[in-house]
Amino acid sequence: MLRVNELKDRDPRAWSRLLAQDPDTKGPIVTAVEQESISVPRSGTRYFLSLAGHPEPITLLAKKTNAAEALFYRDISPHLKSFTPNCWFSYIEGNNSWIVLDEAYDDWPPEKWTATEVEGILERMSLLHASYWDREQDLIKVGISFNLEQRAANAESEPSKRPEKSHEDDAQLVMNDRRIGSKGEPGLLLSEHALRVSGHLAPVFTSAASGLEALRSVGGWPGVLEEQELSALADLLDDPLPMLFPLRQLPKTLLHGDPTPKYWRLSMFGDYRLVNWENISIGPAVYDLVAFIDRFDGFSITNGDWRRPDNWPISEETMEDSYILAMGRELGAGFNATTFRQAIPAARCLYVLTNWLPMIDSWFRQTSFDREIWQKQNQMSDDELAAEWFEEMAYLKPYLSRVFNRWLMAYRSL
């Protein structure tokens, strides 16, 4: 039986036993193991394995992860080999889980993608979602117990250890202390109706409301979140049912949770690999689609710039159409394209509420703000802002302006 510490200690015998698990490798003998730390896309270790009779070492990647990703690679990825890295070892121990994977080579980064590469990604996303379409119970049986709403409400929880709770439990927890604002001050009051219908999302909606209240307290964010956006966000937080209802009508499937461009690896041999499965959950496939499209507009390029819409190699509408057509090919009559398309605005609204407003809330909690300072810094150029204040917000401002503009259009179409 392989032990994690033996592999981490670079024991050649342990690594030899690891490789011997694959009948195609014909029992190679590892003679030496070297390592280097890596940081992209997440911190981990690259191991260089020298093999007897081979002139060049082979490389494998290892990383500490959560139980969700380790479980995915152990039980689910073998059925999705066409777009996931091969997993050699999966040790499940909560947030101290550890996995060893083939390295997914990134020969074709996002800034080089054309419409062909993007459509190839969308086809593979459709294959992922079609493989577990309307199979919620099958996923639960292998241990994928988080639904999307639970994952959004508590991203740090572990599927194997989180106690079962009902929607009412989460809502009641927030009702007991629902005035939450920036730095713990009284904030936006969520209605009891909003808390009841939001279910597992009640905690994250409260965080979103806190971010909204912080923005309102300093007069909004010129060019990003002005009065019409702030009012629309407040209305949706007060009554999220028009957003949640169409999503809850869709069949559930396996979600990656964050299938953004930075986690796709395209090799020179035409391989597509999706990595970082830490946020897997069960939910409507349209959430993954919207996550990909929205982040496609804002992945960071090497020099720190952010991709502009007029640089897209493919339009948002074409991406939606390509994915929907691919799902139709995979599922046939089992896929209702009309219902799915109608849910896209709701998914976009939910994605922004569960990702960007809580992040804005965290920015305000980490930094001292008042209206005078905020207004002064809003008059700075992006370069001045990045140098003197908060680099992440400066780089994100043009991107978030487009995100919330699309969000507002989606909100108006609910």
CSV table of C-alpha atoms in Angstrom, one decimal:
chain,number,residue,atom,x,y,z
A,1,MET,CA,0.0,0.0,0.0
A,2,LEU,CA,1.4,3.4,-1.0
A,3,ARG,CA,1.8,6.0,1.7
A,4,VAL,CA,1.7,9.7,1.1
A,5,ASN,CA,4.8,10.4,3.1
A,6,GLU,CA,6.9,7.9,1.1
A,7,LEU,CA,6.0,9.8,-2.1
A,8,LYS,CA,6.6,13.2,-0.5
A,9,ASP,CA,10.0,12.0,0.8
A,10,ARG,CA,11.0,11.1,-2.8
A,11,ASP,CA,11.4,7.4,-2.1
A,12,PRO,CA,12.3,5.8,-5.5
A,13,ARG,CA,10.8,2.5,-4.4
A,14,ALA,CA,7.4,4.1,-3.6
A,15,TRP,CA,7.4,5.9,-7.0
A,16,SER,CA,8.3,2.7,-8.7
A,17,ARG,CA,5.2,1.0,-7.1
A,18,LEU,CA,3.1,4.0,-8.1
A,19,LEU,CA,4.1,3.6,-11.8
A,20,ALA,CA,3.7,-0.2,-11.6
A,21,GLN,CA,-0.1,0.3,-11.0
A,22,ASP,CA,-0.5,1.1,-14.7
A,23,PRO,CA,-0.2,-2.1,-16.9
A,24,ASP,CA,0.9,0.0,-19.8
A,25,THR,CA,4.1,1.2,-18.1
A,26,LYS,CA,5.6,-2.4,-17.8
A,27,GLY,CA,7.0,-1.8,-14.3
A,28,PRO,CA,9.6,0.9,-14.8
A,29,ILE,CA,12.2,1.3,-12.0
A,30,VAL,CA,12.5,4.8,-10.6
A,31,THR,CA,16.2,5.4,-9.8
A,32,ALA,CA,16.0,9.0,-8.5
A,33,VAL,CA,13.3,11.7,-7.7
A,34,GLU,CA,13.8,15.4,-7.9
A,35,GLN,CA,11.3,18.1,-7.3
A,36,GLU,CA,10.5,21.8,-7.8
A,37,SER,CA,7.7,24.0,-6.4
A,38,ILE,CA,5.2,25.4,-8.9
A,39,SER,CA,2.6,28.2,-8.4
A,40,VAL,CA,0.5,28.1,-11.6
A,41,PRO,CA,-2.4,27.7,-11.5
A,42,ARG,CA,-2.2,26.6,-7.9
A,43,SER,CA,0.7,25.9,-5.6
A,44,GLY,CA,2.0,22.3,-6.0
A,45,THR,CA,5.1,20.3,-6.7
A,46,ARG,CA,6.5,19.0,-10.0
A,47,TYR,CA,8.4,15.7,-9.6
A,48,PHE,CA,11.1,14.6,-12.0
A,49,LEU,CA,11.4,10.8,-12.1
A,50,SER,CA,14.5,9.2,-13.5
A,51,LEU,CA,13.8,5.8,-14.9
A,52,ALA,CA,16.3,2.9,-15.4
A,53,GLY,CA,17.1,2.6,-19.1
A,54,HIS,CA,15.6,6.0,-20.0
A,55,PRO,CA,17.7,9.0,-20.9
A,56,GLU,CA,15.2,11.6,-19.9
A,57,PRO,CA,13.1,11.9,-16.7
A,58,ILE,CA,9.4,12.0,-16.8
A,59,THR,CA,7.3,14.5,-14.8
A,60,LEU,CA,4.3,14.2,-12.6
A,61,LEU,CA,2.5,17.0,-10.7
A,62,ALA,CA,1.3,16.7,-7.1
A,63,LYS,CA,-0.7,19.1,-5.0
A,64,LYS,CA,-2.4,19.4,-1.7
A,65,THR,CA,-6.1,19.9,-2.2
A,66,ASN,CA,-9.6,19.4,-0.7
A,67,ALA,CA,-11.6,16.2,-0.4
A,68,ALA,CA,-13.9,17.2,-3.3
A,69,GLU,CA,-11.1,17.3,-5.9
A,70,ALA,CA,-9.4,14.1,-4.5
A,71,LEU,CA,-12.8,12.3,-4.6
A,72,PHE,CA,-13.4,13.6,-8.2
A,73,TYR,CA,-10.0,12.2,-9.4
A,74,ARG,CA,-10.5,8.9,-7.7
A,75,ASP,CA,-14.1,8.1,-8.7
A,76,ILE,CA,-15.2,10.3,-11.6
A,77,SER,CA,-12.3,11.4,-13.7
A,78,PRO,CA,-11.6,7.8,-15.0
A,79,HIS,CA,-14.9,8.2,-16.8
A,80,LEU,CA,-13.9,11.6,-18.3
A,81,LYS,CA,-10.4,10.8,-19.6
A,82,SER,CA,-10.8,12.8,-22.8
A,83,PHE,CA,-10.5,16.1,-21.0
A,84,THR,CA,-9.1,15.4,-17.5
A,85,PRO,CA,-5.4,14.7,-16.5
A,86,ASN,CA,-4.7,11.1,-15.6
A,87,CYS,CA,-4.6,10.6,-11.8
A,88,TRP,CA,-1.9,8.3,-10.4
A,89,PHE,CA,-2.7,8.7,-6.7
A,90,SER,CA,-5.6,10.2,-4.7
A,91,TYR,CA,-5.4,10.5,-0.9
A,92,ILE,CA,-8.6,11.8,0.7
A,93,GLU,CA,-8.2,13.5,4.1
A,94,GLY,CA,-10.3,16.7,4.2
A,95,ASN,CA,-8.4,19.8,3.2
A,96,ASN,CA,-5.1,17.8,3.6
A,97,SER,CA,-6.0,15.6,0.6
A,98,TRP,CA,-3.2,15.0,-1.9
A,99,ILE,CA,-3.2,14.0,-5.6
A,100,VAL,CA,-0.6,13.0,-8.2
A,101,LEU,CA,-1.4,13.8,-11.8
A,102,ASP,CA,0.0,13.7,-15.3
A,103,GLU,CA,1.1,17.1,-16.3
A,104,ALA,CA,-1.4,18.8,-18.6
A,105,TYR,CA,0.8,20.8,-21.0
A,106,ASP,CA,-0.3,24.4,-21.8
A,107,ASP,CA,1.1,24.9,-25.3
A,108,TRP,CA,-1.8,27.1,-26.4
A,109,PRO,CA,-2.7,29.7,-23.8
A,110,PRO,CA,-5.9,31.7,-23.9
A,111,GLU,CA,-4.4,34.8,-25.6
A,112,LYS,CA,-3.7,32.6,-28.6
A,113,TRP,CA,-7.1,31.0,-28.9
A,114,THR,CA,-9.2,31.3,-32.0
A,115,ALA,CA,-12.9,30.4,-32.4
A,116,THR,CA,-11.8,26.8,-33.1
A,117,GLU,CA,-10.2,26.4,-29.7
A,118,VAL,CA,-13.1,28.0,-27.9
A,119,GLU,CA,-15.7,25.8,-29.6
A,120,GLY,CA,-13.5,22.8,-28.8
A,121,ILE,CA,-13.7,23.7,-25.1
A,122,LEU,CA,-17.5,24.2,-25.3
A,123,GLU,CA,-17.9,20.8,-26.8
A,124,ARG,CA,-15.9,19.2,-24.0
A,125,MET,CA,-18.0,21.1,-21.4
A,126,SER,CA,-21.1,19.8,-23.0
A,127,LEU,CA,-19.7,16.2,-22.8
A,128,LEU,CA,-19.0,16.8,-19.1
A,129,HIS,CA,-22.5,18.0,-18.4
A,130,ALA,CA,-24.2,15.4,-20.6
A,131,SER,CA,-22.3,12.6,-18.9
A,132,TYR,CA,-24.1,13.2,-15.6
A,133,TRP,CA,-27.2,14.9,-16.9
A,134,ASP,CA,-30.1,14.4,-14.5
A,135,ARG,CA,-28.1,11.9,-12.5
A,136,GLU,CA,-28.0,13.7,-9.1
A,137,GLN,CA,-28.5,10.5,-7.1
A,138,ASP,CA,-25.6,8.7,-8.9
A,139,LEU,CA,-23.3,11.6,-8.0
A,140,ILE,CA,-24.5,11.6,-4.4
A,141,LYS,CA,-23.7,7.8,-4.2
A,142,VAL,CA,-20.0,8.4,-5.1
A,143,GLY,CA,-19.8,11.2,-2.5
A,144,ILE,CA,-20.5,14.4,-4.5
A,145,SER,CA,-23.0,15.6,-2.0
A,146,PHE,CA,-22.7,19.4,-2.5
A,147,ASN,CA,-25.3,21.1,-4.7
A,148,LEU,CA,-24.4,24.4,-6.3
A,149,GLU,CA,-26.2,26.4,-3.6
A,150,GLN,CA,-24.3,24.7,-0.8
A,151,ARG,CA,-21.0,25.2,-2.6
A,152,ALA,CA,-21.7,28.9,-3.1
A,153,ALA,CA,-22.8,29.3,0.5
A,154,ASN,CA,-19.7,27.6,2.0
A,155,ALA,CA,-16.9,27.2,-0.4
A,156,GLU,CA,-14.5,25.9,2.3
A,157,SER,CA,-16.7,23.0,3.4
A,158,GLU,CA,-15.8,19.4,2.6
A,159,PRO,CA,-18.4,17.2,0.9
A,160,SER,CA,-17.5,14.2,3.0
A,161,LYS,CA,-17.7,16.0,6.4
A,162,ARG,CA,-20.3,18.7,6.1
A,163,PRO,CA,-23.3,17.9,8.2
A,164,GLU,CA,-26.6,17.6,6.4
A,165,LYS,CA,-28.7,20.7,6.7
A,166,SER,CA,-31.9,21.9,5.1
A,167,HIS,CA,-32.6,25.1,3.3
A,168,GLU,CA,-34.5,26.2,6.4
A,169,ASP,CA,-31.5,25.7,8.6
A,170,ASP,CA,-29.2,28.0,6.6
A,171,ALA,CA,-31.9,30.6,6.3
A,172,GLN,CA,-32.7,30.5,10.0
A,173,LEU,CA,-29.0,30.9,10.8
A,174,VAL,CA,-28.9,34.1,8.9
A,175,MET,CA,-32.3,35.4,10.2
A,176,ASN,CA,-30.9,35.2,13.7
A,177,ASP,CA,-28.2,37.8,12.7
A,178,ARG,CA,-29.1,39.3,9.4
A,179,ARG,CA,-27.9,42.9,9.7
A,180,ILE,CA,-24.4,42.4,8.4
A,181,GLY,CA,-22.5,45.3,6.9
A,182,SER,CA,-19.0,46.4,6.2
A,183,LYS,CA,-16.7,45.9,9.2
A,184,GLY,CA,-19.6,44.3,11.1
A,185,GLU,CA,-21.7,47.5,11.2
A,186,PRO,CA,-25.5,47.3,10.6
A,187,GLY,CA,-26.0,46.7,6.9
A,188,LEU,CA,-28.6,46.0,4.3
A,189,LEU,CA,-31.6,44.2,5.8
A,190,LEU,CA,-32.6,41.1,3.8
A,191,SER,CA,-36.3,40.4,3.9
A,192,GLU,CA,-37.6,37.3,5.5
A,193,HIS,CA,-39.0,36.3,2.1
A,194,ALA,CA,-35.6,36.6,0.5
A,195,LEU,CA,-34.0,34.5,3.2
A,196,ARG,CA,-36.7,31.8,3.0
A,197,VAL,CA,-36.5,31.4,-0.8
A,198,SER,CA,-32.7,31.6,-1.0
A,199,GLY,CA,-32.3,28.4,1.0
A,200,HIS,CA,-28.6,27.3,1.2
A,201,LEU,CA,-27.7,30.6,-0.5
A,202,ALA,CA,-28.8,32.7,2.4
A,203,PRO,CA,-25.3,33.2,3.9
A,204,VAL,CA,-23.7,34.2,0.5
A,205,PHE,CA,-26.7,36.5,-0.3
A,206,THR,CA,-26.1,38.2,3.1
A,207,SER,CA,-22.4,38.6,2.2
A,208,ALA,CA,-23.5,40.1,-1.2
A,209,ALA,CA,-25.9,42.4,0.6
A,210,SER,CA,-23.0,43.5,2.8
A,211,GLY,CA,-20.9,44.3,-0.2
A,212,LEU,CA,-23.8,46.3,-1.7
A,213,GLU,CA,-24.3,48.2,1.5
A,214,ALA,CA,-20.6,49.1,1.6
A,215,LEU,CA,-20.8,50.4,-2.0
A,216,ARG,CA,-23.9,52.5,-1.2
A,217,SER,CA,-22.2,54.0,1.8
A,218,VAL,CA,-19.5,55.5,-0.3
A,219,GLY,CA,-21.7,56.5,-3.2
A,220,GLY,CA,-21.2,53.5,-5.5
A,221,TRP,CA,-18.3,52.8,-7.9
A,222,PRO,CA,-18.2,55.3,-10.8
A,223,GLY,CA,-18.0,53.5,-14.1
A,224,VAL,CA,-18.8,50.1,-12.6
A,225,LEU,CA,-21.7,50.2,-10.1
A,226,GLU,CA,-23.8,53.3,-10.2
A,227,GLU,CA,-27.3,54.0,-9.0
A,228,GLN,CA,-29.1,51.9,-11.6
A,229,GLU,CA,-26.9,48.8,-10.9
A,230,LEU,CA,-27.1,49.3,-7.2
A,231,SER,CA,-30.9,49.6,-7.2
A,232,ALA,CA,-31.3,46.5,-9.4
A,233,LEU,CA,-29.0,44.5,-7.1
A,234,ALA,CA,-31.0,45.6,-4.1
A,235,ASP,CA,-34.3,44.6,-5.8
A,236,LEU,CA,-32.9,41.1,-6.7
A,237,LEU,CA,-31.6,40.5,-3.2
A,238,ASP,CA,-34.9,41.5,-1.8
A,239,ASP,CA,-36.7,39.0,-4.0
A,240,PRO,CA,-34.4,36.4,-5.6
A,241,LEU,CA,-37.2,34.1,-6.7
A,242,PRO,CA,-37.3,35.3,-10.3
A,243,MET,CA,-33.7,34.4,-10.6
A,244,LEU,CA,-33.8,31.1,-8.6
A,245,PHE,CA,-37.0,29.6,-10.1
A,246,PRO,CA,-35.8,29.1,-13.7
A,247,LEU,CA,-32.5,27.5,-12.4
A,248,ARG,CA,-34.3,25.1,-10.1
A,249,GLN,CA,-36.4,23.9,-13.1
A,250,LEU,CA,-33.4,22.6,-15.0
A,251,PRO,CA,-32.0,19.0,-14.6
A,252,LYS,CA,-28.9,18.9,-12.4
A,253,THR,CA,-25.6,17.6,-13.4
A,254,LEU,CA,-21.9,17.6,-12.4
A,255,LEU,CA,-20.4,21.1,-12.4
A,256,HIS,CA,-16.7,22.0,-12.4
A,257,GLY,CA,-17.7,25.2,-10.6
A,258,ASP,CA,-15.0,27.4,-12.2
A,259,PRO,CA,-14.3,26.3,-15.8
A,260,THR,CA,-12.5,29.5,-16.6
A,261,PRO,CA,-9.8,30.0,-19.3
A,262,LYS,CA,-6.9,29.8,-16.8
A,263,TYR,CA,-7.9,26.2,-15.9
A,264,TRP,CA,-8.0,24.9,-19.5
A,265,ARG,CA,-4.8,23.3,-20.9
A,266,LEU,CA,-4.5,22.9,-24.7
A,267,SER,CA,-1.5,21.0,-26.0
A,268,MET,CA,0.2,21.1,-29.4
A,269,PHE,CA,-1.2,17.6,-30.0
A,270,GLY,CA,-4.8,18.7,-29.8
A,271,ASP,CA,-5.4,17.6,-26.2
A,272,TYR,CA,-7.8,19.6,-24.1
A,273,ARG,CA,-7.5,19.2,-20.3
A,274,LEU,CA,-9.6,20.9,-17.6
A,275,VAL,CA,-7.8,21.1,-14.2
A,276,ASN,CA,-8.5,22.3,-10.7
A,277,TRP,CA,-11.7,20.5,-9.7
A,278,GLU,CA,-11.8,21.9,-6.2
A,279,ASN,CA,-15.2,23.5,-6.6
A,280,ILE,CA,-17.2,20.6,-8.1
A,281,SER,CA,-20.9,20.5,-7.2
A,282,ILE,CA,-24.3,19.4,-8.4
A,283,GLY,CA,-26.4,22.0,-10.2
A,284,PRO,CA,-27.7,23.4,-13.5
A,285,ALA,CA,-25.1,23.2,-16.4
A,286,VAL,CA,-25.9,26.8,-17.4
A,287,TYR,CA,-23.9,28.0,-14.4
A,288,ASP,CA,-20.7,26.5,-15.7
A,289,LEU,CA,-21.4,28.0,-19.1
A,290,VAL,CA,-22.0,31.5,-17.8
A,291,ALA,CA,-18.8,31.2,-15.6
A,292,PHE,CA,-16.7,30.4,-18.6
A,293,ILE,CA,-18.2,33.2,-20.8
A,294,ASP,CA,-17.9,35.9,-18.1
A,295,ARG,CA,-14.3,35.0,-17.2
A,296,PHE,CA,-13.4,34.6,-20.9
A,297,ASP,CA,-13.9,38.4,-21.0
A,298,GLY,CA,-11.5,39.0,-18.2
A,299,PHE,CA,-8.6,36.5,-18.0
A,300,SER,CA,-5.3,38.1,-17.1
A,301,ILE,CA,-2.7,38.2,-19.9
A,302,THR,CA,1.0,38.2,-19.1
A,303,ASN,CA,1.4,41.9,-19.0
A,304,GLY,CA,-1.5,42.5,-16.6
A,305,ASP,CA,-3.9,43.8,-19.2
A,306,TRP,CA,-7.5,42.4,-19.4
A,307,ARG,CA,-9.0,41.2,-22.6
A,308,ARG,CA,-11.5,43.6,-24.2
A,309,PRO,CA,-14.8,42.4,-25.9
A,310,ASP,CA,-13.6,43.6,-29.3
A,311,ASN,CA,-10.7,41.2,-29.0
A,312,TRP,CA,-12.8,38.1,-28.5
A,313,PRO,CA,-12.2,35.6,-31.3
A,314,ILE,CA,-15.9,34.5,-30.9
A,315,SER,CA,-19.0,36.4,-29.8
A,316,GLU,CA,-20.9,35.6,-26.6
A,317,GLU,CA,-23.9,34.6,-28.6
A,318,THR,CA,-21.9,32.2,-30.7
A,319,MET,CA,-20.5,30.6,-27.6
A,320,GLU,CA,-24.0,30.1,-26.2
A,321,ASP,CA,-25.2,28.7,-29.5
A,322,SER,CA,-22.2,26.3,-29.9
A,323,TYR,CA,-22.7,24.9,-26.4
A,324,ILE,CA,-26.4,24.4,-26.8
A,325,LEU,CA,-26.0,22.7,-30.2
A,326,ALA,CA,-23.4,20.4,-28.6
A,327,MET,CA,-25.7,19.5,-25.8
A,328,GLY,CA,-28.4,18.7,-28.3
A,329,ARG,CA,-26.1,16.4,-30.1
A,330,GLU,CA,-25.2,14.6,-26.8
A,331,LEU,CA,-28.6,14.4,-25.2
A,332,GLY,CA,-31.1,14.5,-28.1
A,333,ALA,CA,-34.7,14.8,-26.9
A,334,GLY,CA,-33.4,14.8,-23.3
A,335,PHE,CA,-32.2,18.4,-23.7
A,336,ASN,CA,-34.7,21.3,-23.9
A,337,ALA,CA,-32.8,24.0,-25.6
A,338,THR,CA,-35.5,26.6,-25.1
A,339,THR,CA,-35.7,26.2,-21.4
A,340,PHE,CA,-32.0,26.1,-21.1
A,341,ARG,CA,-31.5,29.3,-23.1
A,342,GLN,CA,-34.2,31.1,-21.1
A,343,ALA,CA,-32.3,30.3,-17.9
A,344,ILE,CA,-29.0,32.0,-19.0
A,345,PRO,CA,-30.0,35.5,-17.6
A,346,ALA,CA,-30.8,33.9,-14.3
A,347,ALA,CA,-27.5,32.0,-14.2
A,348,ARG,CA,-25.6,35.2,-15.0
A,349,CYS,CA,-27.4,37.1,-12.2
A,350,LEU,CA,-26.6,34.3,-9.7
A,351,TYR,CA,-23.0,34.1,-10.8
A,352,VAL,CA,-22.4,37.7,-10.1
A,353,LEU,CA,-24.3,37.7,-6.8
A,354,THR,CA,-22.4,34.6,-5.5
A,355,ASN,CA,-18.9,35.7,-6.8
A,356,TRP,CA,-18.4,39.4,-7.3
A,357,LEU,CA,-20.5,41.1,-4.6
A,358,PRO,CA,-19.0,38.9,-1.8
A,359,MET,CA,-15.5,39.6,-3.2
A,360,ILE,CA,-16.2,43.3,-3.1
A,361,ASP,CA,-17.5,42.9,0.4
A,362,SER,CA,-14.1,41.3,1.3
A,363,TRP,CA,-12.2,44.2,-0.3
A,364,PHE,CA,-14.1,46.7,1.9
A,365,ARG,CA,-13.5,44.6,5.0
A,366,GLN,CA,-9.8,44.4,4.3
A,367,THR,CA,-9.3,48.2,3.7
A,368,SER,CA,-10.3,51.3,5.5
A,369,PHE,CA,-12.8,53.2,3.4
A,370,ASP,CA,-14.8,56.4,3.8
A,371,ARG,CA,-16.7,58.5,1.3
A,372,GLU,CA,-14.0,61.2,1.0
A,373,ILE,CA,-11.1,58.7,0.5
A,374,TRP,CA,-13.2,56.6,-1.9
A,375,GLN,CA,-14.1,59.7,-4.0
A,376,LYS,CA,-10.5,60.9,-4.1
A,377,GLN,CA,-9.2,57.5,-5.3
A,378,ASN,CA,-11.9,57.3,-7.9
A,379,GLN,CA,-10.3,60.4,-9.5
A,380,MET,CA,-7.0,58.6,-9.9
A,381,SER,CA,-5.9,56.9,-13.1
A,382,ASP,CA,-5.7,53.1,-13.1
A,383,ASP,CA,-1.9,53.2,-12.8
A,384,GLU,CA,-2.1,55.6,-9.8
A,385,LEU,CA,-4.7,53.4,-8.2
A,386,ALA,CA,-2.7,50.3,-8.6
A,387,ALA,CA,0.5,52.0,-7.3
A,388,GLU,CA,-1.0,53.7,-4.3
A,389,TRP,CA,-4.1,51.7,-3.3
A,390,PHE,CA,-5.4,48.4,-4.4
A,391,GLU,CA,-3.9,46.8,-7.5
A,392,GLU,CA,-6.6,44.1,-7.9
A,393,MET,CA,-9.5,46.5,-8.0
A,394,ALA,CA,-7.6,48.7,-10.5
A,395,TYR,CA,-6.9,45.9,-12.9
A,396,LEU,CA,-10.5,44.6,-12.5
A,397,LYS,CA,-12.3,47.9,-13.0
A,398,PRO,CA,-12.7,47.8,-16.8
A,399,TYR,CA,-13.6,44.1,-16.7
A,400,LEU,CA,-16.1,44.5,-13.9
A,401,SER,CA,-17.7,47.4,-15.7
A,402,ARG,CA,-18.6,45.0,-18.5
A,403,VAL,CA,-19.6,42.3,-16.1
A,404,PHE,CA,-22.1,44.5,-14.3
A,405,ASN,CA,-23.4,45.9,-17.6
A,406,ARG,CA,-24.1,42.4,-18.8
A,407,TRP,CA,-25.6,41.6,-15.4
A,408,LEU,CA,-28.0,44.6,-15.6
A,409,MET,CA,-29.2,43.4,-19.0
A,410,ALA,CA,-29.7,39.9,-17.7
A,411,TYR,CA,-31.6,41.3,-14.7
A,412,ARG,CA,-33.9,43.2,-16.9
A,413,SER,CA,-34.8,40.1,-18.9
A,414,LEU,CA,-35.8,38.0,-15.9
